[in-house]
């Protein structure tokens, strides 16, 4: 084996320039594959992390997945009722205290109940449509997606006496109101109530910054004339991956629709799978190109060394020896290329990680490219490179090993 | 005298549009310690016969038996192993691996066989080359050697695994007369002093006459020298 290796080395070093070109081909392929994987994986991780951070891991609402069974269906076997929609129940989640204490009994994480309703905010003649969210200022921060985005005030300020509200900065500017001003909330039931702005947030999501308003749960219940009602329970789990299991258990027990974040984002998560398939296809394509370089050089060497192959066979080398020889040459070039490609990939990923850019026109949001550092990317790129090289070396090697030495020796004499 | 290699009705036909018979119905028997010349006009099938004897080519018909083993039944790997251990080739052109030094070239068959340790291989390669007058050229690559020197390296390589049979196809064909004589004497010494069997194709009838026995081919057929003791080379055809 050592002998075959020595011979392989003489062959590839004898074709220095071509070897270097083939090696660079592999290096560029491996390097770019690594950089691309780091970017794609980084983007994906970042995206999923944002999903997991900003969404409740499980959201229980006062809806049902299927319409309630109708009395007629209970009475008559033949009765089939279609086209029913689940009814909006003004009472929200029935028996909320029992439901919450049952959830509190076993859930590995935190949760908070809210009452969400539609309304309008008014200030000095301006009107903006709003989702009025009634929260518990103690429980909400542990599940709230906006908790890190306060520009002024906080949820705690809601409880500070009087009727208070927290709104987004975009809504504030559309209303022309600022911290400390008193705005009027009007519910879809036609009830109105005045609230003092005690907090402003900016999440970067326009729908939130312009549409969400937070008040105490009690105030939301009064405003919508639904005493003691809640219609949403948001749950954050210690382990986000447990969400589907938790959701299934809640739904089975309470009967209300419980949606895990994975379900809520199913189509997005599917798109990520497609993205990965595309990425590996591109990696395979890049490696195929690198493989051509190797195929090219190994073919050249087998032709150039046809005489040496014949003489080695006459000395007692087997066809398998000759195949191993050329596959080894291909793999050796790919190995050198892979090492170089690792260095190249690492450098590119590092360089990318240094890139800053500004998204917002105001220049406030400085962002870095999302980058994933993963040894797996290096190993996958290497596996692709070495696998391609083995095939690219094997094809000409098989041909060369089979050739009849007599024909070559006759021709060369 | 023990038989080393034997053929029976050995035939090699190339299946071309018009079939070409390279070797036809050659039956012969060659013993240990024989120094055999193969002669005949150009294109008479001398090289073809040698390739068949050396298991480089497969006969269309007939058999080659080496040391009592019928090689027709062997697969390619067994034939390769047979070549490695029992047969040394010397061709008209030296066919050394150009990237390796003289000594490395001689070591290659030994490294393939792996009967010796690394240092023993080195030593044996040096000894073989020194015995052929190349002590000063161990570390030279083929392109740094003269034609005669290269051919002697090729002989040393053929001897590397100490095979009983040396097949030489016009080993002196590309050499000047002085180098030719030198290589011829080396081959002769292999037979006389080391007990090898040497079968050498040659155009040089004077050389053939100094060998034990002569096989003469015409159009792929053996016209004399089929059995040991037959037609001494002193008998002209
Ligand atoms: N591949 C081939 N195709 C056609 N003819 C061939 C081929 N190989 C050898 N021959 C012919 O077979 C005959 C025997 O060749 P060879 O054994 O080399 O003869 P020698 O060594 O005696 O000169 C020659 O006439 C040669 O031209
Ligand atoms: Mg010939």
XYZ file of N, CA and C in Angstrom, chain A residues 1-3 6-7 10-11 305 307-308 310-321 404-406 408-410 412-413, chain B residues 12 22 47-48 51 56-57 76-77 80-81 83-84 89 91-100 108-109 111-112 114 157:
180
model
N 0.832 -1.200 0.000
C 0.000 0.000 0.000
C 0.869 1.253 0.000
N 1.905 1.194 0.830
C 2.846 2.288 0.895
C 3.494 2.508 -0.480
N 3.776 1.370 -1.134
C 4.383 1.414 -2.460
C 3.449 2.108 -3.448
N 3.424 5.721 -2.847
C 4.622 6.392 -3.377
C 4.500 6.616 -4.881
N 4.023 5.582 -5.568
C 3.895 5.699 -7.019
C 2.860 6.775 -7.358
N 4.336 10.199 -7.154
C 5.191 10.584 -8.288
C 4.327 10.988 -9.471
N 3.206 10.289 -9.642
C 2.344 10.622 -10.782
C 1.763 12.021 -10.656
N 0.627 7.343 -18.464
C 1.353 6.297 -17.754
C 0.950 4.899 -18.208
N 2.201 2.984 -20.281
C 3.364 2.109 -20.366
C 3.773 1.614 -18.983
N 3.725 2.546 -17.999
C 4.105 2.156 -16.642
C 3.111 1.157 -16.063
N 1.422 -1.009 -17.810
C 1.724 -2.292 -18.447
C 2.932 -2.943 -17.782
N 3.956 -2.133 -17.534
C 5.173 -2.721 -16.965
C 4.911 -3.195 -15.542
N 4.119 -2.436 -14.777
C 3.815 -2.867 -13.414
C 3.020 -4.164 -13.437
N 2.117 -4.278 -14.390
C 1.366 -5.532 -14.483
C 2.298 -6.678 -14.854
N 3.263 -6.408 -15.740
C 4.184 -7.476 -16.104
C 5.044 -7.880 -14.905
N 5.254 -6.935 -13.982
C 6.048 -7.252 -12.794
C 5.248 -8.055 -11.782
N 3.914 -8.080 -11.927
C 3.112 -8.870 -10.996
C 2.096 -8.066 -10.208
N 1.903 -6.807 -10.598
C 0.832 -6.035 -9.956
C -0.506 -6.480 -10.533
N -1.553 -6.450 -9.706
C -2.872 -6.887 -10.176
C -3.654 -5.682 -10.703
N -4.772 -5.996 -11.344
C -5.638 -4.909 -11.826
C -6.155 -4.092 -10.649
N -6.438 -4.783 -9.559
C -6.927 -4.072 -8.364
C -5.880 -3.070 -7.884
N -4.596 -3.467 -7.925
C -3.521 -2.536 -7.527
C -3.580 -1.268 -8.363
N -4.940 -4.357 -21.827
C -4.040 -5.488 -21.999
C -2.597 -4.989 -22.108
N -1.730 -5.402 -21.183
C -0.357 -4.867 -21.178
C 0.395 -5.193 -22.464
N 0.038 -6.306 -23.070
C 0.756 -6.714 -24.280
C 0.618 -5.658 -25.381
N 0.218 -2.542 -25.091
C 0.997 -1.349 -24.779
C 2.489 -1.599 -24.945
N 2.925 -2.768 -24.463
C 4.354 -3.067 -24.556
C 4.785 -3.180 -26.021
N 3.952 -3.818 -26.822
C 4.222 -3.885 -28.260
C 4.321 -2.489 -28.868
N 4.936 0.334 -27.475
C 5.966 1.210 -26.932
C 7.357 0.797 -27.374
N 7.519 -0.470 -27.770
C 8.862 -0.969 -28.065
C 9.418 -0.344 -29.345
N -2.089 -18.703 -30.502
C -2.671 -17.396 -30.194
C -3.122 -16.764 -31.503
N -0.694 -15.391 -34.370
C 0.610 -14.927 -33.878
C 1.501 -16.118 -33.562
N 8.020 -12.387 -30.011
C 7.525 -11.639 -28.856
C 6.218 -12.242 -28.356
N 5.359 -12.587 -29.307
C 4.059 -13.154 -28.928
C 4.240 -14.408 -28.091
N 5.311 -13.469 -24.570
C 4.214 -12.943 -23.742
C 3.338 -14.073 -23.217
N 1.607 -12.907 -19.708
C 1.101 -11.562 -19.966
C -0.082 -11.631 -20.910
N -0.096 -12.676 -21.736
C -1.161 -12.827 -22.715
C -1.761 -14.213 -22.517
N -6.779 -13.825 -13.235
C -5.767 -12.792 -13.488
C -4.887 -12.535 -12.263
N -5.501 -12.554 -11.079
C -4.718 -12.281 -9.872
C -3.690 -13.376 -9.610
N -0.933 -12.899 -11.979
C -0.084 -11.787 -11.536
C 0.855 -12.258 -10.430
N 0.328 -13.063 -9.508
C 1.155 -13.565 -8.412
C 2.261 -14.479 -8.958
N 3.639 -14.255 -11.923
C 4.659 -13.391 -12.546
C 5.569 -12.798 -11.489
N 4.944 -12.367 -10.392
C 5.696 -11.685 -9.340
C 6.785 -12.583 -8.768
N 10.875 -10.237 -16.355
C 10.899 -9.806 -17.758
C 12.006 -8.792 -17.997
N 12.717 -6.311 -21.334
C 12.259 -5.991 -22.688
C 13.356 -5.275 -23.452
N 13.093 -5.107 -24.736
C 14.088 -4.419 -25.567
C 14.317 -3.006 -25.053
N 13.203 -2.368 -24.703
C 13.301 -1.043 -24.111
C 13.236 -1.235 -22.601
N 13.983 -0.457 -21.852
C 14.169 -0.782 -20.426
C 12.894 -0.758 -19.595
N 11.957 0.169 -19.921
C 10.702 0.246 -19.170
C 10.867 0.449 -17.674
N 11.847 1.230 -17.285
C 11.953 1.556 -15.854
C 10.944 2.661 -15.556
N 10.499 2.752 -14.298
C 9.622 3.861 -13.932
C 10.476 5.125 -13.835
N 10.178 6.130 -14.640
C 11.093 7.263 -14.800
C 11.285 8.110 -13.540
N 10.303 8.074 -12.625
C 10.408 8.955 -11.454
C 11.270 8.360 -10.344
N 11.582 7.068 -10.470
C 12.288 6.411 -9.381
C 13.757 6.189 -9.743
N 10.957 -2.151 -6.329
C 9.499 -2.200 -6.524
C 8.912 -3.622 -6.491
N 9.477 -4.580 -7.252
C 8.894 -5.933 -7.162
C 8.992 -6.515 -5.748
N 8.938 -4.799 -2.933
C 7.943 -4.140 -2.084
C 6.551 -4.671 -2.377
N 6.327 -5.078 -3.614
C 5.036 -5.674 -3.950
C 4.900 -7.043 -3.276
N 6.736 -8.272 -0.672
C 6.827 -8.096 0.784
C 7.316 -9.341 1.532
N 16.109 -5.552 -11.845
C 14.711 -5.549 -11.404
C 14.058 -6.915 -11.679
